PDB file of C-alpha atoms in Angstrom:
ATOM      1  CA  MET W   1     124.290-105.829  20.188  1.00  0.00           C
ATOM      2  CA  ALA W   2     127.653-105.256  20.540  1.00  0.00           C
ATOM      3  CA  LEU W   3     129.824-106.649  17.390  1.00  0.00           C
ATOM      4  CA  GLY W   4     133.810-107.129  17.832  1.00  0.00           C
ATOM      5  CA  LEU W   5     135.432-105.458  14.560  1.00  0.00           C
ATOM      6  CA  ALA W   6     137.770-108.298  14.214  1.00  0.00           C
ATOM      7  CA  LEU W   7     138.487-109.887  11.055  1.00  0.00           C
ATOM      8  CA  TRP W   8     135.594-107.607  10.029  1.00  0.00           C
ATOM      9  CA  LEU W   9     138.028-104.448  10.579  1.00  0.00           C
ATOM     10  CA  GLY W  10     140.572-105.658   7.418  1.00  0.00           C
ATOM     11  CA  PRO W  11     138.849-105.947   4.591  1.00  0.00           C
ATOM     12  CA  LEU W  12     136.613-103.561   4.481  1.00  0.00           C
ATOM     13  CA  LEU W  13     139.451-100.522   5.606  1.00  0.00           C
ATOM     14  CA  LEU W  14     141.880-101.915   2.562  1.00  0.00           C
ATOM     15  CA  ALA W  15     137.969-102.113   0.314  1.00  0.00           C
ATOM     16  CA  SER W  16     138.010 -98.473   1.146  1.00  0.00           C
ATOM     17  CA  LEU W  17     142.475 -98.126   0.201  1.00  0.00           C
ATOM     18  CA  TRP W  18     142.594 -99.846  -2.709  1.00  0.00           C
ATOM     19  CA  GLY W  19     138.541-101.092  -3.384  1.00  0.00           C
ATOM     20  CA  LEU W  20     140.102-104.762  -3.730  1.00  0.00           C
ATOM     21  CA  SER W  21     140.888-107.586  -0.042  1.00  0.00           C
ATOM     22  CA  ALA W  22     143.861-108.050   1.060  1.00  0.00           C
ATOM     23  CA  PRO W  23     145.992-111.433   1.370  1.00  0.00           C
ATOM     24  CA  ALA W  24     142.765-114.142   3.271  1.00  0.00           C
ATOM     25  CA  LEU W  25     146.589-114.249   5.760  1.00  0.00           C
ATOM     26  CA  LEU W  26     147.006-110.908   6.557  1.00  0.00           C
ATOM     27  CA  LEU W  27     143.650-110.470   7.427  1.00  0.00           C
ATOM     28  CA  ARG W  28     143.607-112.738   9.545  1.00  0.00           C
ATOM     29  CA  ARG W  29     146.866-111.803  10.975  1.00  0.00           C
ATOM     30  CA  LEU W  30     144.852-108.440  11.525  1.00  0.00           C
ATOM     31  CA  GLY W  31     142.076-110.184  13.212  1.00  0.00           C
ATOM     32  CA  GLU W  32     144.317-111.852  15.594  1.00  0.00           C
ATOM     33  CA  HIS W  33     145.570-108.600  16.456  1.00  0.00           C
ATOM     34  CA  LEU W  34     142.484-106.751  16.971  1.00  0.00           C
ATOM     35  CA  GLN W  35     141.228-108.927  19.330  1.00  0.00           C
ATOM     36  CA  ARG W  36     144.001-109.652  21.870  1.00  0.00           C
ATOM     37  CA  LEU W  37     144.291-105.809  22.148  1.00  0.00           C
ATOM     38  CA  GLN W  38     139.884-106.753  22.940  1.00  0.00           C
ATOM     39  CA  GLU W  39     141.121-108.955  25.721  1.00  0.00           C
ATOM     40  CA  SER W  40     143.976-106.250  27.418  1.00  0.00           C
ATOM     41  CA  SER W  41     143.727-103.220  28.338  1.00  0.00           C
ATOM     42  CA  GLY W  42     144.093-101.468  25.065  1.00  0.00           C
ATOM     43  CA  PRO W  43     141.184 -99.719  23.789  1.00  0.00           C
ATOM     44  CA  ARG W  44     137.757-101.348  22.242  1.00  0.00           C
ATOM     45  CA  LEU W  45     136.875-102.138  19.039  1.00  0.00           C
ATOM     46  CA  LEU W  46     132.918-102.471  19.977  1.00  0.00           C
ATOM     47  CA  LEU W  47     130.309-101.062  17.594  1.00  0.00           C
ATOM     48  CA  GLY W  48     126.836-100.947  19.204  1.00  0.00           C
ATOM     49  CA  PRO W  49     125.169 -98.501  22.051  1.00  0.00           C
ATOM     50  CA  GLY W  50     127.566 -96.196  24.088  1.00  0.00           C
ATOM     51  CA  ALA W  51     130.558 -98.553  22.483  1.00  0.00           C
ATOM     52  CA  ALA W  52     131.547 -96.508  19.575  1.00  0.00           C
ATOM     53  CA  ALA W  53     135.256 -95.580  20.947  1.00  0.00           C
ATOM     54  CA  LEU W  54     137.621 -95.674  17.381  1.00  0.00           C
ATOM     55  CA  PRO W  55     141.377 -97.440  18.516  1.00  0.00           C
ATOM     56  CA  ARG W  56     144.026 -93.904  18.886  1.00  0.00           C
ATOM     57  CA  ALA W  57     145.520 -92.293  17.175  1.00  0.00           C
ATOM     58  CA  GLY W  58     148.467 -94.447  15.297  1.00  0.00           C
ATOM     59  CA  TRP W  59     147.460 -97.402  16.492  1.00  0.00           C
ATOM     60  CA  LEU W  60     148.312 -98.585  11.992  1.00  0.00           C
ATOM     61  CA  GLU W  61     152.308 -97.403  12.996  1.00  0.00           C
ATOM     62  CA  GLN W  62     152.193 -99.678  15.929  1.00  0.00           C
ATOM     63  CA  PRO W  63     153.502-103.340  15.757  1.00  0.00           C
ATOM     64  CA  LEU W  64     151.567-105.398  14.340  1.00  0.00           C
ATOM     65  CA  ASP W  65     151.786-108.544  16.499  1.00  0.00           C
ATOM     66  CA  PRO W  66     153.076-107.058  20.203  1.00  0.00           C
ATOM     67  CA  PHE W  67     153.291-110.775  21.505  1.00  0.00           C
ATOM     68  CA  ASN W  68     156.165-111.666  18.785  1.00  0.00           C
ATOM     69  CA  ALA W  69     159.825-109.348  19.520  1.00  0.00           C
ATOM     70  CA  SER W  70     160.980-110.666  16.694  1.00  0.00           C
ATOM     71  CA  ASP W  71     158.577-109.180  14.118  1.00  0.00           C
ATOM     72  CA  GLY W  72     158.222-104.799  14.910  1.00  0.00           C
ATOM     73  CA  ARG W  73     156.370-104.526  11.740  1.00  0.00           C
ATOM     74  CA  SER W  74     153.743-102.377  11.441  1.00  0.00           C
ATOM     75  CA  PHE W  75     150.233-103.071   9.686  1.00  0.00           C
ATOM     76  CA  LEU W  76     151.135-101.272   7.118  1.00  0.00           C
ATOM     77  CA  GLN W  77     154.209-102.178   6.384  1.00  0.00           C
ATOM     78  CA  ILE W  78     152.733-105.707   5.830  1.00  0.00           C
ATOM     79  CA  VAL W  79     150.169-104.419   3.817  1.00  0.00           C
ATOM     80  CA  THR W  80     152.529-102.572   0.688  1.00  0.00           C
ATOM     81  CA  HIS W  81     155.786-105.697   1.240  1.00  0.00           C
ATOM     82  CA  SER W  82     152.522-108.424   0.792  1.00  0.00           C
ATOM     83  CA  LEU W  83     151.311-106.236  -2.126  1.00  0.00           C
ATOM     84  CA  GLY W  84     155.195-105.609  -2.966  1.00  0.00           C
ATOM     85  CA  LEU W  85     154.890-102.153  -2.941  1.00  0.00           C
ATOM     86  CA  ARG W  86     156.422 -99.491  -1.638  1.00  0.00           C
ATOM     87  CA  CYS W  87     152.374 -97.718  -0.588  1.00  0.00           C
ATOM     88  CA  LEU W  88     148.991 -97.301  -1.704  1.00  0.00           C
ATOM     89  CA  SER W  89     147.462 -96.278  -4.421  1.00  0.00           C
ATOM     90  CA  LEU W  90     144.010 -94.566  -3.426  1.00  0.00           C
ATOM     91  CA  SER W  91     143.764 -94.245  -7.710  1.00  0.00           C
ATOM     92  CA  ARG W  92     140.615 -95.999  -8.750  1.00  0.00           C
ATOM     93  CA  ALA W  93     141.495 -95.848 -12.194  1.00  0.00           C
ATOM     94  CA  GLU W  94     144.617 -97.352 -11.198  1.00  0.00           C
ATOM     95  CA  THR W  95     143.189 -99.972  -9.643  1.00  0.00           C
ATOM     96  CA  VAL W  96     140.807-100.560 -13.317  1.00  0.00           C
ATOM     97  CA  THR W  97     144.189-100.401 -15.311  1.00  0.00           C
ATOM     98  CA  GLN W  98     146.550-103.420 -13.066  1.00  0.00           C
ATOM     99  CA  LEU W  99     142.824-105.103 -12.974  1.00  0.00           C
ATOM    100  CA  ARG W 100     142.816-105.132 -16.735  1.00  0.00           C
ATOM    101  CA  ALA W 101     146.840-106.758 -16.597  1.00  0.00           C
ATOM    102  CA  THR W 102     146.765-109.810 -18.146  1.00  0.00           C
ATOM    103  CA  LYS W 103     150.746-109.874 -17.944  1.00  0.00           C
ATOM    104  CA  HIS W 104     152.401-111.713 -14.547  1.00  0.00           C
ATOM    105  CA  GLN W 105     152.694-107.926 -12.264  1.00  0.00           C
ATOM    106  CA  ALA W 106     154.760-108.541  -8.942  1.00  0.00           C
ATOM    107  CA  SER W 107     151.924-106.461  -6.975  1.00  0.00           C
ATOM    108  CA  GLY W 108     148.255-106.976  -6.827  1.00  0.00           C
ATOM    109  CA  LEU W 109     149.345-111.436  -7.063  1.00  0.00           C
ATOM    110  CA  GLY W 110     145.726-113.254  -7.409  1.00  0.00           C
ATOM    111  CA  ASP W 111     143.325-109.938  -7.551  1.00  0.00           C
ATOM    112  CA  ARG W 112     142.176-110.140 -11.038  1.00  0.00           C
ATOM    113  CA  GLN W 113     142.050-113.907 -10.687  1.00  0.00           C
ATOM    114  CA  TRP W 114     139.691-113.098  -7.630  1.00  0.00           C
ATOM    115  CA  LEU W 115     137.945-110.686  -8.852  1.00  0.00           C
ATOM    116  CA  TYR W 116     136.522-112.693 -11.503  1.00  0.00           C
ATOM    117  CA  GLN W 117     135.801-115.739  -9.557  1.00  0.00           C
ATOM    118  CA  THR W 118     133.587-112.844  -7.791  1.00  0.00           C
ATOM    119  CA  CYS W 119     132.070-111.517 -10.490  1.00  0.00           C
ATOM    120  CA  THR W 120     131.521-115.067 -12.133  1.00  0.00           C
ATOM    121  CA  GLU W 121     130.709-117.280  -9.551  1.00  0.00           C
ATOM    122  CA  PHE W 122     129.128-115.917  -6.121  1.00  0.00           C
ATOM    123  CA  GLY W 123     129.810-112.152  -5.689  1.00  0.00           C
ATOM    124  CA  PHE W 124     130.829-112.159  -2.229  1.00  0.00           C
ATOM    125  CA  TYR W 125     131.270-108.468  -2.293  1.00  0.00           C
ATOM    126  CA  VAL W 126     132.797-106.323   1.318  1.00  0.00           C
ATOM    127  CA  THR W 127     130.419-103.512   1.459  1.00  0.00           C
ATOM    128  CA  CYS W 128     129.877-100.911   4.702  1.00  0.00           C
ATOM    129  CA  LYS W 129     125.943 -99.424   4.569  1.00  0.00           C
ATOM    130  CA  GLY W 130     124.174 -98.008   7.606  1.00  0.00           C
ATOM    131  CA  PRO W 131     124.749 -94.766   9.995  1.00  0.00           C
ATOM    132  CA  GLY W 132     127.373 -96.574  12.266  1.00  0.00           C
ATOM    133  CA  CYS W 133     129.626 -97.733   9.646  1.00  0.00           C
ATOM    134  CA  PRO W 134     133.059 -96.174  11.182  1.00  0.00           C
ATOM    135  CA  PHE W 135     134.425 -96.466   7.209  1.00  0.00           C
ATOM    136  CA  SER W 136     134.324 -94.560   3.698  1.00  0.00           C
ATOM    137  CA  GLN W 137     130.743 -95.427   1.895  1.00  0.00           C
ATOM    138  CA  LEU W 138     132.665 -96.258  -1.125  1.00  0.00           C
ATOM    139  CA  PRO W 139     132.763-100.185  -1.012  1.00  0.00           C
ATOM    140  CA  ALA W 140     129.359-100.057  -1.814  1.00  0.00           C
ATOM    141  CA  LEU W 141     128.025-102.726  -4.048  1.00  0.00           C
ATOM    142  CA  PRO W 142     127.635-100.654  -6.382  1.00  0.00           C
ATOM    143  CA  SER W 143     131.031 -99.794  -7.398  1.00  0.00           C
ATOM    144  CA  GLU W 144     131.890-103.637  -6.428  1.00  0.00           C
ATOM    145  CA  LEU W 145     129.511-104.331  -9.514  1.00  0.00           C
ATOM    146  CA  ASP W 146     131.708-101.764 -11.876  1.00  0.00           C
ATOM    147  CA  LEU W 147     134.383-103.199 -11.453  1.00  0.00           C
ATOM    148  CA  CYS W 148     132.491-106.135 -12.874  1.00  0.00           C
ATOM    149  CA  GLU W 149     131.775-103.988 -16.439  1.00  0.00           C
ATOM    150  CA  GLN W 150     134.933-101.695 -16.168  1.00  0.00           C
ATOM    151  CA  VAL W 151     137.168-104.533 -15.854  1.00  0.00           C
ATOM    152  CA  PHE W 152     135.405-107.881 -17.869  1.00  0.00           C
ATOM    153  CA  GLY W 153     132.641-106.373 -19.007  1.00  0.00           C
ATOM    154  CA  LEU W 154     130.207-108.121 -16.838  1.00  0.00           C
ATOM    155  CA  SER W 155     126.701-106.199 -16.495  1.00  0.00           C
ATOM    156  CA  ALA W 156     125.210-106.294 -12.536  1.00  0.00           C
ATOM    157  CA  SER W 157     122.398-108.465 -14.362  1.00  0.00           C
ATOM    158  CA  SER W 158     125.220-111.154 -15.794  1.00  0.00           C
ATOM    159  CA  VAL W 159     126.758-111.494 -12.104  1.00  0.00           C
ATOM    160  CA  ALA W 160     123.061-112.021 -10.066  1.00  0.00           C
ATOM    161  CA  GLN W 161     122.310-114.753 -13.157  1.00  0.00           C
ATOM    162  CA  ALA W 162     126.307-116.291 -12.279  1.00  0.00           C
ATOM    163  CA  VAL W 163     125.686-116.164  -8.430  1.00  0.00           C
ATOM    164  CA  ALA W 164     121.713-117.890  -9.217  1.00  0.00           C
ATOM    165  CA  GLN W 165     123.858-120.303 -11.296  1.00  0.00           C
ATOM    166  CA  THR W 166     126.011-121.132  -8.126  1.00  0.00           C
ATOM    167  CA  ASN W 167     123.711-121.345  -5.591  1.00  0.00           C
ATOM    168  CA  ALA W 168     121.393-123.407  -7.508  1.00  0.00           C
ATOM    169  CA  TYR W 169     124.596-125.827  -8.652  1.00  0.00           C
ATOM    170  CA  TYR W 170     126.066-126.120  -5.240  1.00  0.00           C
ATOM    171  CA  GLY W 171     122.346-125.568  -3.146  1.00  0.00           C
ATOM    172  CA  GLY W 172     123.089-122.595  -1.650  1.00  0.00           C
ATOM    173  CA  GLN W 173     122.750-122.373   2.791  1.00  0.00           C
ATOM    174  CA  LYS W 174     121.339-125.746   2.166  1.00  0.00           C
ATOM    175  CA  PRO W 175     124.092-128.457   0.000  1.00  0.00           C
ATOM    176  CA  GLY W 176     122.805-131.712   0.244  1.00  0.00           C
ATOM    177  CA  ALA W 177     126.189-132.650   2.040  1.00  0.00           C
ATOM    178  CA  THR W 178     127.372-135.552   3.621  1.00  0.00           C
ATOM    179  CA  ARG W 179     130.383-135.916   6.806  1.00  0.00           C
ATOM    180  CA  VAL W 180     130.779-131.890   6.363  1.00  0.00           C
ATOM    181  CA  LEU W 181     130.980-129.904  10.040  1.00  0.00           C
ATOM    182  CA  PHE W 182     130.168-125.729   8.884  1.00  0.00           C
ATOM    183  CA  VAL W 183     132.521-124.484  10.907  1.00  0.00           C
ATOM    184  CA  ASN W 184     132.483-120.832  11.669  1.00  0.00           C
ATOM    185  CA  GLY W 185     133.160-117.255  14.300  1.00  0.00           C
ATOM    186  CA  ASP W 186     130.213-114.822  14.553  1.00  0.00           C
ATOM    187  CA  THR W 187     132.577-112.582  14.325  1.00  0.00           C
ATOM    188  CA  ASP W 188     133.532-113.558  11.129  1.00  0.00           C
ATOM    189  CA  PRO W 189     131.360-111.593   8.233  1.00  0.00           C
ATOM    190  CA  TRP W 190     131.818-114.060   5.977  1.00  0.00           C
ATOM    191  CA  HIS W 191     129.338-116.403   8.345  1.00  0.00           C
ATOM    192  CA  VAL W 192     126.102-115.250   6.924  1.00  0.00           C
ATOM    193  CA  LEU W 193     126.617-116.740   3.609  1.00  0.00           C
ATOM    194  CA  SER W 194     127.792-120.370   5.108  1.00  0.00           C
ATOM    195  CA  VAL W 195     125.475-122.931   7.262  1.00  0.00           C
ATOM    196  CA  THR W 196     125.122-121.755  10.848  1.00  0.00           C
ATOM    197  CA  GLN W 197     122.584-124.415  12.141  1.00  0.00           C
ATOM    198  CA  ALA W 198     122.962-128.248  11.229  1.00  0.00           C
ATOM    199  CA  LEU W 199     120.574-129.294   8.555  1.00  0.00           C
ATOM    200  CA  GLY W 200     120.627-133.243   9.679  1.00  0.00           C
ATOM    201  CA  PRO W 201     123.219-136.132  11.259  1.00  0.00           C
ATOM    202  CA  SER W 202     125.256-135.812   8.237  1.00  0.00           C
ATOM    203  CA  GLU W 203     125.245-131.297   8.360  1.00  0.00           C
ATOM    204  CA  PRO W 204     126.114-130.494  12.138  1.00  0.00           C
ATOM    205  CA  ALA W 205     126.981-126.595  11.951  1.00  0.00           C
ATOM    206  CA  LEU W 206     129.190-124.882  15.327  1.00  0.00           C
ATOM    207  CA  LEU W 207     128.758-120.726  15.341  1.00  0.00           C
ATOM    208  CA  ILE W 208     131.850-120.154  17.681  1.00  0.00           C
ATOM    209  CA  PRO W 209     131.178-117.227  19.093  1.00  0.00           C
ATOM    210  CA  GLY W 210     133.911-114.463  19.428  1.00  0.00           C
ATOM    211  CA  ALA W 211     135.404-115.702  17.026  1.00  0.00           C
ATOM    212  CA  SER W 212     137.026-114.784  13.549  1.00  0.00           C
ATOM    213  CA  HIS W 213     137.643-115.366  10.280  1.00  0.00           C
ATOM    214  CA  CYS W 214     139.575-119.561  10.444  1.00  0.00           C
ATOM    215  CA  LEU W 215     140.160-118.494  13.702  1.00  0.00           C
ATOM    216  CA  ASP W 216     139.673-122.340  14.515  1.00  0.00           C
ATOM    217  CA  MET W 217     142.398-123.230  12.026  1.00  0.00           C
ATOM    218  CA  ALA W 218     145.124-120.480  14.281  1.00  0.00           C
ATOM    219  CA  PRO W 219     147.633-122.413  16.347  1.00  0.00           C
ATOM    220  CA  GLU W 220     146.382-122.081  19.766  1.00  0.00           C
ATOM    221  CA  ARG W 221     147.658-119.754  21.717  1.00  0.00           C
ATOM    222  CA  PRO W 222     147.317-119.312  25.752  1.00  0.00           C
ATOM    223  CA  SER W 223     145.013-115.553  24.978  1.00  0.00           C
ATOM    224  CA  ASP W 224     142.452-118.205  23.138  1.00  0.00           C
ATOM    225  CA  SER W 225     139.073-117.943  24.510  1.00  0.00           C
ATOM    226  CA  PRO W 226     137.325-120.666  26.057  1.00  0.00           C
ATOM    227  CA  SER W 227     134.769-120.212  23.309  1.00  0.00           C
ATOM    228  CA  LEU W 228     137.183-121.122  20.907  1.00  0.00           C
ATOM    229  CA  ARG W 229     139.166-124.003  22.863  1.00  0.00           C
ATOM    230  CA  SER W 230     135.424-125.323  22.946  1.00  0.00           C
ATOM    231  CA  GLY W 231     135.145-125.741  19.204  1.00  0.00           C
ATOM    232  CA  ARG W 232     138.656-126.955  18.480  1.00  0.00           C
ATOM    233  CA  GLN W 233     137.283-129.577  21.169  1.00  0.00           C
ATOM    234  CA  ASN W 234     134.247-130.115  19.273  1.00  0.00           C
ATOM    235  CA  ILE W 235     135.766-130.158  15.998  1.00  0.00           C
ATOM    236  CA  PHE W 236     138.258-132.964  17.032  1.00  0.00           C
ATOM    237  CA  ARG W 237     134.701-134.762  18.987  1.00  0.00           C
ATOM    238  CA  GLN W 238     133.493-134.533  15.433  1.00  0.00           C
ATOM    239  CA  LEU W 239     135.928-136.568  13.079  1.00  0.00           C
ATOM    240  CA  GLN W 240     136.975-138.877  15.643  1.00  0.00           C
ATOM    241  CA  THR W 241     133.220-140.566  15.340  1.00  0.00           C
ATOM    242  CA  TRP W 242     133.727-140.309  11.997  1.00  0.00           C
ATOM    243  CA  LEU W 243     136.989-141.611  11.735  1.00  0.00           C
ATOM    244  CA  ARG W 244     135.689-144.220  13.914  1.00  0.00           C
ATOM    245  CA  GLN W 245     132.025-145.013  12.353  1.00  0.00           C
ATOM    246  CA  ALA W 246     134.864-145.867   8.615  1.00  0.00           C
ATOM    247  CA  ASN W 247     136.835-147.815  10.560  1.00  0.00           C
ATOM    248  CA  GLN W 248     134.310-149.634  11.446  1.00  0.00           C
ATOM    249  CA  GLY W 249     132.093-149.430   8.756  1.00  0.00           C
ATOM    250  CA  GLN W 250     129.296-148.212  10.305  1.00  0.00           C
ATOM    251  CA  LEU W 251     128.595-145.341   7.866  1.00  0.00           C
ATOM    252  CA  PRO W 252     125.369-145.056   6.382  1.00  0.00           C
ATOM    253  CA  ARG W 253     125.312-146.125   2.570  1.00  0.00           C
ATOM    254  CA  GLY W 254     125.663-142.813   0.553  1.00  0.00           C
ATOM    255  CA  ALA W 255     126.776-140.822   4.078  1.00  0.00           C
TER     256      ALA W 255
END
């Protein structure tokens, strides 16, 4: 089955560059940019039998948002600017040194905190395995777990135990929540960690075809797909229902 790269390309590409994910806003913009390329006459960024075409040379240096004439920056320019760097380091040793630093740094803001949270709570490591992986095999699970050991002295077994405790406390993919609508896009790699099928009347789920990470929360655009427009309408209707029930005192006890 073909899988649109969309946001999935962003974290894997950047993980290959320096071992950590880029800021969420940057990855969302990259995902939207690639989705536009898919919808236009540009290269088809799909994985699957007979559809593994790569983007044309130099695409990283092209403007990130071709629909915004005031922003002519390329993807690489935005990456380096967001990190406060003039260039990106490919050194694993330098990455570990920066992550170990406890004093405030102008670049890599939040990287140490995010890594600590993954090591002590929920994992969430971006990997790329299998013959269809178009990126370096370096961002594999062992290398991610090695960072927990090298930076915080936390073993792989302690990370696994922490993830198990988090799932046990919050319920994992069966959280037992009330009045929660779980919204995901099927091209967002994180959707496999979420609830994608309704668990009950008070825990509905919405999986939007062709949507990437948090795309339903982005401003509406003329290029939005019919499935994305329909998804936003479904979210709005569900919120209307719950707010009306709350206003009329119709919500069941404990809901």
